[in-house]
XYZ file of C-alpha atoms in Angstrom:
232
model
C 0.000 0.000 0.000
C 1.183 3.524 -0.803
C 0.905 6.156 1.896
C -1.340 9.163 1.256
C 1.724 11.409 0.986
C 3.392 9.102 -1.530
C 0.207 8.860 -3.577
C -0.193 12.632 -3.559
C 3.447 13.130 -4.547
C 3.111 10.714 -7.448
C -0.083 12.425 -8.598
C 1.475 15.871 -8.498
C 4.513 14.556 -10.356
C 2.283 13.018 -13.004
C 0.431 16.323 -13.294
C 3.676 18.177 -13.846
C 4.804 15.691 -16.456
C 1.450 15.813 -18.199
C 1.854 19.537 -18.628
C 5.466 19.421 -19.668
C 4.977 16.937 -22.460
C 1.689 18.221 -23.759
C -0.787 15.579 -22.692
C -3.410 18.278 -23.130
C -3.400 17.678 -26.881
C -6.970 16.721 -27.761
C -7.790 13.118 -28.447
C -11.136 12.235 -30.003
C -12.463 11.522 -26.508
C -11.262 14.905 -25.261
C -12.968 16.653 -28.148
C -16.233 14.839 -27.520
C -16.054 15.682 -23.839
C -15.387 19.340 -24.541
C -18.262 19.545 -27.037
C -20.618 17.907 -24.609
C -19.548 20.321 -21.891
C -20.092 23.309 -24.153
C -23.661 22.252 -24.828
C -24.601 21.298 -21.288
C -25.169 23.004 -17.967
C -22.203 21.301 -16.299
C -20.434 23.039 -13.444
C -17.540 23.875 -15.803
C -19.922 26.145 -17.743
C -20.324 28.390 -14.720
C -16.662 29.072 -14.127
C -13.300 27.540 -13.485
C -13.415 24.371 -11.375
C -11.012 23.705 -8.548
C -7.719 22.317 -9.897
C -6.965 18.637 -9.409
C -3.272 19.406 -8.808
C -0.982 22.414 -8.896
C 2.796 22.715 -9.135
C 3.354 26.430 -8.401
C 7.116 26.396 -8.854
C 8.957 23.615 -10.696
C 12.365 23.440 -8.948
C 14.315 21.957 -11.854
C 14.870 18.946 -14.037
C 15.778 18.263 -17.647
C 14.245 17.813 -21.073
C 16.320 15.329 -23.091
C 15.653 14.673 -26.768
C 17.031 11.549 -28.450
C 17.545 12.835 -31.981
C 15.857 10.797 -34.694
C 18.155 9.188 -37.270
C 16.134 10.775 -40.055
C 16.796 14.217 -38.585
C 20.534 13.691 -38.121
C 20.778 12.251 -41.643
C 18.999 15.333 -42.995
C 21.446 17.604 -41.170
C 24.347 15.732 -42.767
C 22.827 15.946 -46.239
C 22.213 19.677 -45.818
C 25.718 20.261 -44.467
C 24.375 21.549 -41.164
C 26.473 21.099 -38.038
C 24.492 20.914 -34.780
C 25.775 22.333 -31.513
C 24.536 23.299 -28.056
C 24.292 26.583 -26.198
C 24.696 27.507 -22.552
C 23.739 24.744 -20.157
C 22.658 22.287 -22.854
C 24.678 19.144 -23.523
C 24.982 16.882 -26.563
C 25.957 13.243 -26.086
C 27.633 12.203 -29.319
C 27.458 8.512 -28.434
C 23.684 8.428 -27.969
C 22.692 11.414 -30.080
C 20.806 12.941 -27.166
C 20.619 16.666 -26.494
C 19.640 17.732 -22.977
C 18.269 21.076 -21.787
C 17.989 22.031 -18.088
C 14.534 22.976 -16.817
C 14.950 26.295 -15.005
C 11.444 26.888 -13.684
C 7.784 27.114 -14.462
C 4.373 26.367 -13.024
C 1.582 24.040 -14.071
C -2.025 23.415 -13.074
C -4.012 20.291 -13.909
C -7.831 20.187 -13.967
C -10.017 17.091 -13.962
C -9.878 15.787 -17.523
C -13.516 14.694 -17.346
C -14.796 18.071 -16.112
C -14.996 19.499 -19.626
C -12.840 22.469 -18.642
C -10.336 23.283 -21.387
C -7.426 23.439 -21.617
C -7.243 20.990 -18.743
C -3.461 21.415 -18.459
C -2.225 24.995 -18.108
C 1.114 26.622 -17.386
C 4.610 27.051 -18.742
C 7.958 25.278 -18.360
C 11.158 27.268 -18.878
C 14.595 26.272 -20.178
C 16.430 29.579 -19.905
C 20.097 29.948 -20.751
C 20.412 26.978 -23.087
C 19.585 25.975 -26.625
C 20.562 24.403 -29.920
C 22.622 25.781 -32.822
C 22.798 24.878 -36.514
C 25.697 26.116 -38.650
C 26.552 25.969 -42.346
C 28.401 28.143 -44.852
C 29.276 30.884 -42.402
C 25.713 31.147 -41.084
C 24.791 30.084 -37.556
C 21.209 29.865 -36.313
C 20.709 29.694 -32.553
C 17.471 28.435 -30.990
C 17.440 29.299 -27.295
C 15.523 29.971 -24.072
C 12.855 27.375 -24.708
C 9.391 27.653 -23.189
C 6.949 24.749 -23.337
C 3.274 25.673 -23.550
C 1.095 22.589 -22.918
C -1.988 24.144 -24.538
C -3.838 22.933 -27.606
C -1.699 22.198 -29.505
C 1.284 21.680 -27.237
C 4.238 23.648 -28.586
C 7.758 24.683 -27.695
C 8.688 28.326 -28.249
C 12.145 29.892 -28.299
C 14.233 32.822 -29.440
C 15.851 32.605 -32.874
C 19.129 34.398 -33.568
C 21.101 34.474 -36.821
C 24.847 35.150 -36.577
C 24.407 36.556 -33.093
C 21.507 38.883 -33.918
C 18.013 38.226 -32.577
C 15.778 37.467 -35.568
C 12.506 36.222 -34.041
C 11.625 36.268 -30.324
C 9.404 33.549 -28.883
C 8.979 31.744 -32.194
C 6.986 28.474 -32.322
C 9.804 26.008 -32.990
C 8.536 22.516 -32.257
C 5.188 20.752 -31.987
C 4.850 18.149 -29.220
C 2.882 14.973 -29.904
C 1.789 13.360 -26.645
C 0.057 10.366 -28.272
C 3.268 8.319 -27.999
C 3.819 8.881 -24.267
C 4.692 6.247 -21.709
C 3.190 6.207 -18.227
C 4.960 8.426 -15.666
C 7.401 6.895 -13.200
C 9.619 8.038 -10.323
C 13.403 7.727 -10.346
C 15.692 7.006 -7.399
C 15.985 10.731 -6.616
C 12.220 11.176 -6.369
C 11.967 13.011 -9.669
C 9.085 12.288 -12.017
C 10.038 10.808 -15.396
C 8.026 10.401 -18.558
C 9.349 9.574 -21.993
C 8.072 9.068 -25.481
C 6.801 12.504 -26.517
C 7.471 12.949 -30.242
C 9.086 16.290 -31.059
C 8.294 17.639 -34.528
C 9.540 20.680 -36.424
C 6.878 23.379 -36.632
C 5.847 24.785 -40.034
C 7.065 28.232 -38.930
C 10.506 26.952 -37.951
C 10.799 24.934 -41.155
C 10.098 28.020 -43.257
C 12.588 30.116 -41.281
C 15.379 27.518 -41.550
C 14.737 26.930 -45.249
C 14.946 30.653 -45.935
C 18.060 31.155 -43.826
C 20.018 28.233 -45.276
C 18.675 28.497 -48.823
C 16.953 25.128 -49.041
C 13.470 23.646 -49.322
C 14.281 20.313 -47.694
C 12.617 20.965 -44.327
C 8.879 20.843 -43.681
C 6.509 21.143 -40.754
C 5.924 17.820 -39.025
C 9.476 16.586 -39.652
C 10.322 14.330 -36.676
C 13.194 15.700 -34.587
C 13.249 12.984 -31.938
C 11.669 11.601 -28.773
C 11.738 13.506 -25.487
C 12.342 12.269 -21.958
C 11.146 14.724 -19.325
C 12.545 14.585 -15.805
C 10.816 16.960 -13.376
C 12.172 17.495 -9.881
C 9.446 17.390 -7.251
C 11.398 18.680 -4.262
């Protein structure tokens, strides 16, 4: 038997992970629930319900993305050299890039209440990022913010050769349909992996224009994310 405190801790951790990886993306069941709620006199119609769980200040953690072979092959074909910025790390042996979580807050509402979006908040990765370089041009994608709304997306600043080009640009779309169930590691942090990270149409257009190609498109799979959220 789990103690009440352990159960609560696991639930809050799962809530945080749900927000981080975009579990709020609508499934067909979610859509049906939301439509039913809109046309009924449920309590959600009269205002915001009490949250099921709240994480007011995420203390830390990491977002690690195992880069897809198709993405790394495309970089090679385009002559693009990837790199990391600030506190990010790139493991050449595994092809995994890791970004520290520097803060954020999330709130989870009862999924069956009809209140939407049922996951709200932001998760910050300040002071780190990813770079792509070719032919004397370097694009830096930095200071990521995950918004678990509908759709779940990752935003970041885009700089070209050291000059800010686009602030808070939508860079990646997060597909939560491939997620695994949350778990706890030995340090008490909540872990969930399997979110598919895809290049956004906006980022694809920007990169194509900057590097003079048409090879990139929205929906291109970047990799699979593992989110580790500290709970204490």
